[in-house]
Coordinates of C-alpha atoms and ligand atoms in Angstrom, one line a residue:
Chain M
X1 CA -67.7 27.0 -5.3
X2 CA -68.6 27.5 -9.1
X3 CA -67.9 26.7 -12.8
X4 CA -65.9 29.2 -14.8
X5 CA -66.3 29.0 -18.5
X6 CA -63.5 30.7 -20.7
X7 CA -65.4 32.5 -23.5
X8 CA -63.1 32.5 -26.6
X9 CA -63.4 35.5 -28.9
X10 CA -62.6 35.0 -32.5
X11 CA -62.1 38.4 -34.2
X12 CA -64.2 39.9 -31.3
X13 CA -67.0 37.4 -31.8
X14 CA -68.2 34.6 -29.7
X15 CA -68.3 31.6 -32.1
X16 CA -70.0 28.0 -32.0
X17 CA -67.1 26.5 -29.9
X18 CA -67.7 29.1 -27.1
X19 CA -71.6 28.5 -27.1
X20 CA -70.9 24.9 -26.7
X21 CA -68.5 25.4 -23.7
X22 CA -70.9 27.9 -22.0
X23 CA -74.0 25.2 -22.5
X24 CA -71.7 22.5 -20.9
X25 CA -70.4 24.6 -18.2
X26 CA -74.0 25.7 -17.3
X27 CA -75.2 22.3 -17.4
X28 CA -72.3 20.9 -15.2
X29 CA -73.0 23.8 -12.5
X30 CA -76.6 22.7 -12.4
X31 CA -75.6 19.1 -12.0
X32 CA -73.1 20.1 -9.1
X33 CA -75.8 22.4 -7.5
X34 CA -73.6 25.3 -8.3
X35 CA -73.6 28.3 -10.5
X36 CA -71.8 29.1 -13.8
X37 CA -70.0 32.2 -14.7
X38 CA -68.1 33.2 -17.9
X39 CA -64.9 35.1 -18.4
X40 CA -63.9 37.1 -21.5
X41 CA -60.8 38.9 -22.0
X42 CA -60.6 42.0 -24.2
X43 CA -62.5 44.9 -24.8
X44 CA -63.3 44.7 -28.4
X45 CA -66.2 42.5 -28.4
X46 CA -68.9 42.8 -31.1
X47 CA -71.3 39.8 -29.8
X48 CA -73.8 40.8 -27.0
X49 CA -72.3 39.3 -23.8
X50 CA -75.5 39.5 -21.9
X51 CA -77.6 37.4 -24.3
X52 CA -74.9 34.5 -23.4
X53 CA -77.0 34.0 -20.3
X54 CA -79.3 32.0 -22.6
X55 CA -77.0 29.3 -21.9
X56 CA -77.4 29.3 -18.4
X57 CA -74.7 31.5 -17.1
X58 CA -75.6 34.0 -14.6
X59 CA -72.6 36.3 -14.7
X60 CA -69.7 37.1 -17.0
X61 CA -66.5 38.7 -15.9
X62 CA -65.0 40.9 -18.4
X63 CA -61.2 42.1 -18.3
X64 CA -60.8 44.9 -20.5
X65 CA -57.7 46.3 -22.1
X66 CA -55.6 45.5 -25.2
X67 CA -53.2 43.0 -23.5
X68 CA -54.8 40.1 -25.1
X69 CA -54.5 41.2 -28.8
X70 CA -51.4 39.1 -29.5
X71 CA -53.0 35.7 -28.2
X72 CA -50.3 34.9 -25.8
X73 CA -51.4 31.9 -23.9
X74 CA -49.3 33.0 -20.9
X75 CA -51.1 36.1 -20.4
X76 CA -54.3 34.6 -21.1
X77 CA -53.7 31.8 -18.6
X78 CA -52.5 34.1 -15.8
X79 CA -55.7 36.3 -16.0
X80 CA -58.2 33.3 -16.3
X81 CA -56.5 31.5 -13.4
X82 CA -56.8 35.0 -11.5
X83 CA -60.5 35.0 -12.0
X84 CA -60.9 31.5 -11.2
X85 CA -59.1 31.8 -7.8
X86 CA -61.0 35.4 -7.1
X87 CA -64.4 33.7 -7.9
X88 CA -63.7 30.6 -6.1
X89 CA -64.1 28.2 -9.1
X90 CA -63.7 24.6 -8.8
X91 CA -63.9 23.7 -12.4
X92 CA -62.8 25.6 -15.3
X93 CA -64.3 24.9 -18.7
X94 CA -62.6 25.5 -22.1
X95 CA -63.3 24.7 -25.6
X96 CA -60.6 22.4 -26.8
X97 CA -60.1 24.8 -30.0
X98 CA -57.0 26.2 -30.9
X99 CA -57.1 28.7 -28.0
X100 CA -58.2 26.3 -25.6
X101 CA -55.6 23.9 -26.6
X102 CA -52.9 26.6 -25.7
X103 CA -54.3 28.1 -22.6
X104 CA -55.9 25.3 -20.6
X105 CA -52.7 23.4 -20.0
X106 CA -51.2 26.4 -18.5
X107 CA -54.3 27.1 -16.3
X108 CA -54.1 23.6 -15.1
X109 CA -50.7 24.0 -13.7
X110 CA -51.5 27.5 -12.2
X111 CA -54.2 26.1 -10.3
X112 CA -52.7 22.5 -9.5
X113 CA -55.9 21.2 -11.2
X114 CA -56.1 17.8 -13.1
X115 CA -57.0 18.4 -16.6
X116 CA -59.1 16.5 -19.1
X117 CA -58.7 17.7 -22.8
X118 CA -60.9 16.6 -25.5
X119 CA -64.0 15.8 -23.1
X120 CA -67.1 14.8 -25.2
X121 CA -69.8 14.5 -22.5
X122 CA -70.8 15.9 -19.0
X123 CA -68.7 14.5 -16.1
X124 CA -70.2 11.9 -13.7
X125 CA -70.2 13.7 -10.5
X126 CA -71.7 11.3 -8.0
X127 CA -68.9 10.6 -5.5
X128 CA -66.0 10.7 -8.1
X129 CA -65.4 13.1 -11.1
X130 CA -65.2 11.0 -14.3
X131 CA -65.0 12.8 -17.6
X132 CA -65.4 10.9 -20.9
X133 CA -63.1 11.5 -23.7
X134 CA -61.7 9.9 -27.1
X135 CA -58.5 8.3 -27.1
X136 CA -56.7 6.3 -29.7
X137 CA -57.9 9.1 -32.3
X138 CA -61.5 8.2 -31.7
X139 CA -60.9 4.4 -32.0
X140 CA -61.8 4.2 -28.2
X141 CA -63.0 6.3 -25.3
X142 CA -61.8 6.5 -21.8
X143 CA -63.3 7.8 -18.5
X144 CA -60.6 9.9 -16.7
X145 CA -60.8 10.3 -13.1
X146 CA -59.9 13.7 -11.9
X147 CA -58.4 13.5 -8.5
X148 CA -57.6 17.2 -7.6
X149 CA -60.0 19.6 -5.7
X150 CA -60.0 21.9 -8.8
X151 CA -60.5 20.7 -12.3
X152 CA -60.0 21.9 -15.8
X153 CA -62.0 20.4 -18.8
X154 CA -61.4 21.1 -22.4
X155 CA -64.5 20.3 -24.4
X156 CA -64.0 18.9 -27.9
X157 CA -65.6 20.9 -30.6
X158 CA -68.9 19.8 -32.2
X159 CA -69.4 17.2 -29.4
X160 CA -71.9 18.9 -27.2
X161 CA -75.4 20.4 -28.4
X162 CA -75.9 24.2 -27.6
X163 CA -78.9 24.9 -25.7
X164 CA -80.6 28.2 -25.3
X165 CA -83.1 29.5 -22.6
X166 CA -84.1 33.0 -21.9
X167 CA -81.7 34.0 -19.1
X168 CA -79.6 37.1 -19.3
X169 CA -76.1 37.2 -17.9
X170 CA -74.9 40.3 -16.0
X171 CA -71.7 41.4 -17.4
X172 CA -69.4 42.7 -14.7
X173 CA -65.8 44.3 -15.2
X174 CA -63.0 42.4 -13.6
X175 CA -59.8 44.2 -12.7
X176 CA -56.6 42.2 -13.3
X177 CA -53.0 42.9 -13.7
X178 CA -52.3 42.1 -17.3
X179 CA -48.8 41.0 -18.0
X180 CA -47.0 42.1 -21.1
X181 CA -47.2 39.7 -24.0
X182 CA -44.1 38.1 -25.0
X183 CA -45.3 37.3 -28.4
X184 CA -46.1 39.4 -31.3
X185 CA -48.3 38.8 -34.3
X186 CA -46.8 40.2 -37.4
X187 CA -49.3 38.7 -39.6
X188 CA -52.3 36.5 -40.3
X189 CA -53.8 34.5 -43.2
X190 CA -57.6 33.7 -42.5
X191 CA -60.1 32.0 -44.7
X192 CA -62.6 34.7 -43.5
X193 CA -66.3 34.1 -44.4
X194 CA -65.7 30.2 -44.7
X195 CA -66.6 27.7 -41.9
X196 CA -63.6 26.4 -39.9
X197 CA -63.0 22.8 -40.6
X198 CA -63.5 21.7 -36.9
X199 CA -66.5 23.8 -36.2
X200 CA -68.4 22.8 -39.6
X201 CA -71.5 20.8 -39.5
X202 CA -70.9 19.3 -42.8
X203 CA -67.6 18.4 -44.4
X204 CA -66.9 17.3 -47.8
X205 CA -63.5 15.5 -48.0
X206 CA -61.8 14.0 -51.1
X207 CA -58.8 11.7 -51.8
X208 CA -56.6 10.4 -54.4
X209 CA -59.4 9.0 -56.3
X210 CA -59.8 12.6 -57.6
X211 CA -56.8 11.8 -59.8
X212 CA -55.4 15.4 -59.4
X213 CA -56.0 19.0 -58.0
X214 CA -57.4 20.3 -61.3
X215 CA -60.4 18.1 -60.5
X216 CA -61.3 19.7 -57.3
X217 CA -64.0 22.1 -58.9
X218 CA -66.9 19.4 -58.6
X219 CA -65.8 18.7 -54.8
X220 CA -66.1 22.6 -54.2
X221 CA -69.4 22.6 -56.0
X222 CA -70.9 20.0 -53.5
X223 CA -69.3 21.8 -50.7
X224 CA -70.9 25.2 -51.7
X225 CA -74.3 23.4 -52.2
X226 CA -74.1 21.7 -48.8
X227 CA -72.6 24.7 -46.9
X228 CA -69.9 22.6 -46.2
X229 CA -66.2 22.8 -45.2
X230 CA -63.3 21.1 -47.4
X231 CA -61.1 18.2 -46.1
X232 CA -58.9 15.8 -48.0
X233 CA -56.9 12.7 -47.2
X234 CA -53.2 12.6 -46.4
X235 CA -51.6 11.9 -49.6
X236 CA -53.6 14.5 -51.3
X237 CA -52.0 17.2 -48.7
X238 CA -48.7 15.5 -49.2
X239 CA -48.8 16.1 -52.9
X240 CA -49.9 19.5 -52.4
X241 CA -53.1 19.1 -54.2
X242 CA -54.6 20.8 -51.3
X243 CA -53.5 22.8 -48.3
X244 CA -52.0 21.1 -45.2
X245 CA -54.8 22.4 -42.8
X246 CA -57.4 20.3 -44.9
X247 CA -55.8 17.1 -44.0
X248 CA -58.1 15.1 -41.8
X249 CA -57.1 11.8 -40.0
X250 CA -54.9 10.4 -37.2
X251 CA -52.1 12.6 -38.1
X252 CA -54.2 15.6 -39.4
X253 CA -57.1 17.2 -38.0
X254 CA -59.8 15.3 -36.1
X255 CA -63.3 16.4 -36.7
X256 CA -66.8 15.3 -35.8
X257 CA -69.3 16.9 -38.2
X258 CA -72.9 15.8 -38.5
X259 CA -72.4 14.8 -42.1
X260 CA -68.9 13.6 -43.4
X261 CA -69.0 13.0 -47.3
X262 CA -65.9 11.1 -48.4
X263 CA -65.2 10.8 -52.1
X264 CA -62.6 8.9 -53.7
X265 CA -61.0 8.0 -50.3
X266 CA -60.2 4.4 -49.6
X267 CA -60.9 4.7 -45.7
X268 CA -57.4 3.4 -44.6
X269 CA -57.4 3.0 -40.6
X270 CA -55.3 6.2 -40.1
X271 CA -57.8 8.2 -42.1
X272 CA -60.9 6.7 -40.2
X273 CA -59.3 7.7 -36.9
X274 CA -59.8 11.2 -37.3
X275 CA -63.2 11.2 -39.1
X276 CA -65.1 8.2 -37.1
X277 CA -66.7 10.6 -34.6
X278 CA -68.8 12.1 -37.4
X279 CA -72.5 11.5 -36.8
X280 CA -73.6 10.5 -40.5
X281 CA -70.9 9.3 -42.9
X282 CA -71.4 9.1 -46.8
X283 CA -69.0 7.4 -49.0
X284 CA -68.6 7.7 -52.8
X285 CA -66.3 5.1 -54.1
X286 CA -66.1 3.0 -57.3
X287 CA -64.4 0.2 -55.4
X288 CA -67.2 -1.9 -53.7
X289 CA -64.5 -3.4 -51.6
X290 CA -63.0 0.0 -50.1
X291 CA -62.8 -0.4 -46.5
X292 CA -64.5 2.9 -45.9
X293 CA -67.9 1.3 -46.7
X294 CA -67.7 -0.8 -43.5
X295 CA -67.5 2.7 -41.5
X296 CA -70.1 4.5 -43.6
X297 CA -74.0 5.1 -43.0
X298 CA -74.8 5.7 -46.6
X299 CA -72.8 4.8 -49.7
X300 CA -72.8 5.0 -53.5
X301 CA -70.3 2.5 -55.5
X302 CA -69.8 4.5 -58.5
X303 CA -67.5 6.9 -60.1
X304 CA -67.2 10.3 -58.4
X305 CA -66.9 12.0 -61.7
X306 CA -70.3 11.0 -62.6
X307 CA -71.9 10.9 -59.1
X308 CA -70.6 14.3 -57.7
X309 CA -72.3 16.6 -60.2
X310 CA -75.9 14.8 -59.8
X311 CA -75.2 14.9 -56.0
X312 CA -74.8 18.7 -56.3
X313 CA -77.9 18.9 -58.2
X314 CA -80.0 17.0 -55.9
X315 CA -78.8 18.8 -53.0
X316 CA -79.8 22.3 -54.6
X317 CA -83.0 20.9 -55.5
X318 CA -83.7 19.8 -51.9
X319 CA -82.4 23.2 -50.6
X320 CA -84.5 24.7 -53.0
X321 CA -81.8 26.9 -54.6
X322 CA -82.0 25.6 -58.2
Chain Q
X1 CA -27.8 27.2 -28.6
X2 CA -29.6 24.0 -27.1
X3 CA -32.5 22.3 -28.5
X4 CA -34.9 19.8 -26.4
X5 CA -37.1 17.6 -28.5
X6 CA -39.7 15.7 -26.5
X7 CA -40.5 12.2 -28.0
X8 CA -43.3 10.0 -26.9
X9 CA -43.6 6.2 -27.7
X10 CA -47.3 5.1 -29.2
X11 CA -48.8 2.1 -30.7
X12 CA -48.5 1.6 -34.4
X13 CA -51.4 3.5 -36.4
X14 CA -52.7 0.0 -37.3
X15 CA -52.3 -1.5 -33.8
X16 CA -55.6 -3.1 -32.5
X17 CA -57.0 -1.3 -29.9
X18 CA -58.2 -3.6 -27.0
X19 CA -58.1 -3.4 -23.3
X20 CA -57.3 -5.9 -20.4
X21 CA -57.7 -5.7 -16.7
X22 CA -61.2 -5.0 -16.5
X23 CA -60.8 -2.3 -19.2
X24 CA -58.5 -0.3 -17.2
X25 CA -55.2 -0.9 -19.4
X26 CA -54.4 -0.9 -22.9
X27 CA -53.6 -4.3 -24.3
X28 CA -50.1 -4.1 -25.2
X29 CA -49.4 -7.8 -26.3
X30 CA -48.0 -7.9 -29.9
X31 CA -48.2 -4.1 -30.3
X32 CA -45.7 -2.5 -32.5
X33 CA -44.4 0.8 -31.1
X34 CA -43.5 3.8 -32.9
X35 CA -42.2 7.1 -32.1
X36 CA -45.4 9.5 -32.0
X37 CA -45.6 10.8 -35.6
X38 CA -46.1 14.4 -34.6
X39 CA -42.8 14.3 -32.5
X40 CA -40.9 12.3 -35.2
X41 CA -42.2 13.9 -38.5
X42 CA -42.5 17.5 -37.4
X43 CA -40.9 18.2 -34.0
X44 CA -37.7 16.2 -34.5
X45 CA -37.2 16.8 -38.3
X46 CA -37.6 20.6 -37.7
X47 CA -34.9 20.6 -34.9
X48 CA -32.8 18.4 -37.4
X49 CA -33.2 21.2 -40.0
X50 CA -32.2 23.9 -37.6
X51 CA -28.9 21.8 -36.5
X52 CA -28.1 21.3 -40.1
X53 CA -28.2 25.1 -40.9
X54 CA -26.2 25.7 -37.8
X55 CA -23.6 23.0 -36.7
X56 CA -23.1 24.7 -33.3
X57 CA -26.5 23.7 -32.0
X58 CA -26.7 20.9 -29.6
X59 CA -29.8 18.6 -30.1
X60 CA -31.2 16.4 -27.2
X61 CA -34.0 14.0 -27.3
X62 CA -36.1 13.5 -24.2
X63 CA -38.3 10.7 -23.4
X64 CA -40.1 9.7 -20.4
X65 CA -40.6 6.0 -20.2
X66 CA -39.2 2.5 -18.9
X67 CA -36.3 0.5 -20.3
X68 CA -38.6 -1.0 -22.9
X69 CA -38.6 2.5 -24.7
X70 CA -35.0 2.1 -25.6
X71 CA -35.6 0.7 -29.0
X72 CA -38.0 3.8 -30.0
X73 CA -35.4 6.2 -28.6
X74 CA -32.5 4.4 -31.0
X75 CA -35.0 5.2 -33.7
X76 CA -35.4 8.5 -33.2
X77 CA -31.5 8.9 -32.7
X78 CA -31.1 7.2 -36.0
X79 CA -32.6 10.3 -37.6
X80 CA -30.2 12.5 -35.8
X81 CA -29.5 14.4 -32.5
X82 CA -26.6 14.4 -30.3
X83 CA -27.8 12.3 -27.3
X84 CA -30.8 11.2 -25.9
X85 CA -32.1 11.2 -22.3
X86 CA -34.5 8.8 -20.8
X87 CA -36.3 9.7 -17.5
X88 CA -36.8 6.4 -15.9
X89 CA -40.5 6.6 -15.0
X90 CA -43.5 4.9 -16.7
X91 CA -45.9 7.8 -17.7
X92 CA -49.0 7.8 -16.0
X93 CA -50.8 11.1 -16.5
X94 CA -49.9 14.4 -18.4
X95 CA -49.1 16.5 -15.3
X96 CA -46.6 14.1 -13.9
X97 CA -44.9 13.6 -17.5
X98 CA -44.7 17.4 -17.9
X99 CA -43.0 17.6 -14.4
X100 CA -40.3 15.2 -15.5
X101 CA -39.8 17.2 -18.8
X102 CA -39.6 20.4 -16.9
X103 CA -37.0 19.2 -14.5
X104 CA -34.6 18.1 -17.3
X105 CA -35.2 21.3 -19.3
X106 CA -34.5 23.5 -16.2
X107 CA -31.4 21.6 -15.5
X108 CA -30.2 21.6 -19.2
X109 CA -30.8 25.2 -20.0
X110 CA -32.5 24.6 -23.2
X111 CA -33.3 27.5 -25.5
X112 CA -35.9 25.8 -27.8
X113 CA -38.1 23.0 -26.6
X114 CA -40.3 21.2 -29.2
X115 CA -43.1 18.7 -28.8
X116 CA -45.6 17.1 -31.1
X117 CA -49.0 18.6 -31.1
X118 CA -50.4 15.6 -29.4
X119 CA -49.8 11.9 -28.9
X120 CA -52.0 9.6 -31.1
X121 CA -52.9 7.4 -28.2
X122 CA -54.2 9.8 -25.5
X123 CA -54.8 12.6 -27.8
X124 CA -54.2 15.1 -24.9
X125 CA -52.0 17.6 -26.5
X126 CA -51.2 19.4 -23.3
X127 CA -47.6 18.5 -22.3
X128 CA -46.1 21.6 -24.4
X129 CA -48.4 24.0 -22.5
X130 CA -47.8 22.6 -19.2
X131 CA -44.0 22.6 -19.4
X132 CA -44.1 26.1 -20.5
X133 CA -46.2 27.2 -17.5
X134 CA -43.8 25.2 -15.1
X135 CA -40.8 26.9 -16.7
X136 CA -42.6 30.3 -16.9
X137 CA -41.7 30.2 -20.8
X138 CA -43.9 31.6 -23.8
X139 CA -45.7 28.8 -25.6
X140 CA -46.7 28.6 -29.2
X141 CA -49.0 25.8 -29.8
X142 CA -49.8 24.0 -33.1
X143 CA -47.1 25.5 -35.1
X144 CA -46.9 24.8 -39.0
X145 CA -43.7 26.7 -39.7
X146 CA -40.7 27.9 -37.6
X147 CA -37.8 30.2 -38.5
X148 CA -34.7 31.1 -36.5
X149 CA -32.8 34.4 -36.7
X150 CA -30.3 34.7 -33.9
X151 CA -32.5 34.6 -30.9
X152 CA -35.8 35.7 -32.6
X153 CA -38.1 32.9 -33.8
X154 CA -40.8 33.4 -36.3
X155 CA -43.5 31.1 -35.9
X156 CA -46.6 30.2 -38.0
X157 CA -49.4 28.8 -35.8
X158 CA -52.9 27.5 -36.4
X159 CA -55.7 29.7 -35.0
X160 CA -59.3 29.5 -35.4
X161 CA -60.3 30.0 -39.2
X162 CA -56.7 30.3 -40.3
X163 CA -53.0 30.9 -39.5
X164 CA -50.9 33.5 -38.0
X165 CA -47.4 34.4 -37.8
X166 CA -45.9 35.4 -34.5
X167 CA -42.4 36.6 -33.2
X168 CA -41.0 35.5 -30.0
X169 CA -37.8 35.7 -28.3
X170 CA -36.0 32.5 -27.2
X171 CA -36.4 30.6 -24.9
X172 CA -39.7 29.2 -26.0
X173 CA -42.0 25.9 -26.1
X174 CA -43.5 25.0 -29.4
X175 CA -45.9 22.2 -30.2
X176 CA -45.4 21.1 -33.8
X177 CA -47.7 19.8 -36.6
X178 CA -47.9 19.2 -40.2
X179 CA -46.4 21.8 -42.3
X180 CA -43.1 22.2 -40.1
X181 CA -41.2 19.8 -42.0
X182 CA -41.5 16.8 -44.2
X183 CA -41.0 13.4 -42.7
X184 CA -37.7 11.7 -43.2
X185 CA -36.5 8.0 -43.4
X186 CA -33.4 7.2 -41.4
X187 CA -30.6 6.0 -43.5
X188 CA -28.0 3.3 -42.7
X189 CA -25.3 5.8 -41.4
X190 CA -27.9 7.2 -39.1
X191 CA -28.9 3.7 -37.8
X192 CA -25.3 2.7 -37.3
X193 CA -24.5 6.1 -35.5
X194 CA -27.4 5.8 -33.3
X195 CA -26.1 2.6 -31.5
X196 CA -23.1 4.6 -30.0
X197 CA -24.9 7.7 -29.3
X198 CA -25.3 8.7 -25.6
X199 CA -28.4 7.5 -23.9
X200 CA -28.5 9.1 -20.5
X201 CA -31.0 7.5 -18.0
X202 CA -31.9 10.0 -15.1
X203 CA -34.2 9.1 -12.3
X204 CA -37.5 11.0 -11.9
X205 CA -38.3 13.9 -9.8
X206 CA -41.2 13.3 -7.1
X207 CA -44.3 14.3 -9.3
X208 CA -48.1 13.8 -8.5
X209 CA -50.7 12.5 -10.6
X210 CA -53.6 14.6 -10.9
X211 CA -55.7 12.3 -13.4
X212 CA -56.1 8.7 -14.0
X213 CA -58.0 6.5 -16.4
X214 CA -60.7 4.6 -14.7
X215 CA -62.0 2.8 -17.8
X216 CA -61.5 2.2 -21.4
X217 CA -64.2 1.5 -23.8
X218 CA -64.8 0.9 -27.5
X219 CA -67.7 2.9 -29.4
X220 CA -70.6 0.9 -30.6
X221 CA -70.1 -0.6 -34.0
X222 CA -71.9 1.0 -37.0
X223 CA -75.3 -0.7 -38.0
X224 CA -73.9 -1.1 -41.7
X225 CA -74.0 0.7 -44.7
X226 CA -77.0 1.6 -46.7
X227 CA -76.0 1.5 -50.5
X228 CA -77.9 3.6 -53.1
X229 CA -77.7 3.1 -56.8
X230 CA -75.4 5.7 -58.6
X231 CA -78.5 6.0 -61.0
X232 CA -80.3 7.3 -58.3
X233 CA -78.4 9.9 -56.5
X234 CA -81.5 11.8 -55.7
X235 CA -82.5 8.9 -53.3
X236 CA -79.2 9.3 -51.3
X237 CA -80.1 13.1 -51.0
X238 CA -83.6 12.2 -49.9
X239 CA -82.4 9.7 -47.3
X240 CA -80.0 12.4 -46.0
X241 CA -82.8 14.9 -45.7
X242 CA -85.6 12.9 -44.4
X243 CA -84.2 9.8 -42.5
X244 CA -80.7 11.1 -41.2
X245 CA -81.9 14.8 -41.4
X246 CA -78.6 16.2 -41.9
X247 CA -79.2 18.2 -44.9
Ligands
FAD401 C1 -48.5 6.5 -39.4 C2 -49.3 7.0 -40.6 C3 -50.4 7.9 -40.4 C4 -51.3 8.4 -41.3 N1 -52.2 9.0 -41.3 C5 -53.1 9.6 -42.1 C6 -54.1 10.6 -41.9 O1 -54.0 11.3 -40.5 N2 -55.0 10.9 -42.6 C7 -55.1 10.0 -44.0 O2 -56.0 10.3 -44.6 N3 -54.3 9.1 -44.2 C8 -53.2 8.9 -43.4 N4 -52.3 7.8 -43.6 C9 -52.3 7.4 -44.8 C10 -53.4 6.3 -45.0 O3 -52.8 5.0 -44.7 C11 -53.7 6.0 -46.4 O4 -52.8 5.7 -47.3 C12 -54.5 7.3 -47.1 O5 -55.5 7.6 -46.1 C13 -55.1 7.0 -48.5 O6 -55.6 8.0 -49.0 P1 -56.6 8.0 -50.3 O7 -57.7 7.2 -49.7 O8 -57.1 9.5 -50.7 O9 -55.8 7.2 -51.4 P2 -56.1 5.7 -51.9 O10 -55.8 4.8 -50.7 O11 -55.2 5.8 -53.0 O12 -57.5 5.6 -52.4 C14 -58.1 6.1 -53.4 C15 -59.4 5.7 -53.3 O13 -60.3 6.3 -54.5 C16 -61.2 5.5 -55.2 N5 -61.3 5.9 -56.6 C17 -60.4 6.1 -57.4 N6 -60.8 6.6 -58.6 C18 -62.1 6.9 -58.4 C19 -63.3 7.3 -59.1 N7 -63.1 7.8 -60.3 N8 -64.4 7.3 -58.5 C20 -64.5 6.9 -57.2 N9 -63.6 6.4 -56.5 C21 -62.5 6.4 -56.9 C22 -60.2 4.0 -55.2 O14 -61.2 3.0 -55.1 C23 -59.8 4.1 -53.9 O15 -60.4 3.6 -52.7 C24 -51.4 7.6 -42.7 C25 -50.5 6.4 -42.9 C26 -49.6 6.2 -41.8 C27 -48.7 4.8 -42.1

């Protein structure tokens, strides 16, 4: 009996989403009176795996080899399921990031385990196994009962606070048969250096109120000052003012940052659906009747072209960079 | 070449979200049903584009659901596709739905299976991966572009911090999202044609439920917005820094 956490590597590094999953898995193990172990696939790791013990995992199984370079979910799932079986894991935890979304469903099928994807809190484990997740794009939540002996949970990004103690994890090699990848990576386009939209603590998002793509400079300035990721409303992406991967909402990316700043966005129900899990929402809109104000924590009724530069300056002052 | 597009039915994006039966069921009364946007705008339209480029392609739409789903299936057929298959089972959890899709897919010998990246009601996004595992096929999740040359597919997919392009041999399962295609509106000819297209009903295979919703709930309402004057933006930043502590 144990909890196994899949440690996702992004360019060989353990990122925020993996730290969240590790903390979650360790806390779940403690709650269930069992131990937490991690699994990492691949040899090229630039993070110190032993230090992940700080989250409460005792042991990390590392499967070496370069069979994982193509990011083939079929290969990953087979090996993770092998490790889960060999270590007698009852629960396997993933981050519900782009890798988790591809691998977790396959692992669930292999282990004949019930899967909850998009979990936002620790399960209730007294008698039943109930996992809370968002449904209807954050307009509601559900407590999902997992009825199988084995369980797989994919934890939403930015939904669980990372905790660090002072433990060290023992890193042990795990020998697995790694199947040949059926897919081949032939190119990539990464926004290196920038925070990913789903992991970002702060997001600055702009809508049609910006009038045109040529006006995004003041939005980017604010994002830079706040160290924020950029997002936009759907019509902005549809009109190709901004790239598709910035489109947030019910039919775009769903996010849950600490701070969401929405400028020139009306706050249509489909937009709110993807951003309503943000902890603090700030709205800047010239229309006092804009529906977004009803969902906001702080707001300014005003013209973005006047307010944004002042906002950026004030942020720089507080952060001590100007 | 045969393509299967999985179509789910979801409440309209403006539907009131409420629950009945002691908060264990979604309140369906008065709700307008639509094709799940990811399935319609991206999976189905991409499949239509492939068929338009190669008329020898057979395109089937698959839905797991009761008789009351038929209007939504006809709406999908109005956009295109040769025929639809409805597995006569009310969906209860992802695993059992995936098992139904896998059974149909296995019998049909499809070269390409498309799903949307997730449904906008349960937001699970797991059907494609489960079906792929059940059929022992490769799975490309979160695709934003798809091209076919013979039996080789070149697919762009979302990864952490960007996108990457991968190559894979058919058969393959792909989950589709924004970027794949541009949403279309059905025309009159499509709507007329859809009425007479075959809609085959098949009985479900035996499949277990691994999960069940025990309870639904609504998040607590916001306390109300604190408005700051546009002439005093520094005050907003002070509040964010000292009160909300997010800067
Ligand atoms: C099925 C479906 C799914 C959808 N999914 C999504 C989704 O995922 N995400 C999404 O965003 N939308 C989605 N939409 C679209 C949504 O309904 C809205 O149309 C969209 O969010 C509006 O974008 P917007 O706020 O940028 O533009 P608008 O609604 O045009 O609002 C622009 C706002 O800018 C303000 N403004 C204008 N000039 C200024 C100025 N100088 N200073 C300050 N404020 C100014 C205006 O007061 C207005 O409130 C969906 C719609 C449907 C039907």
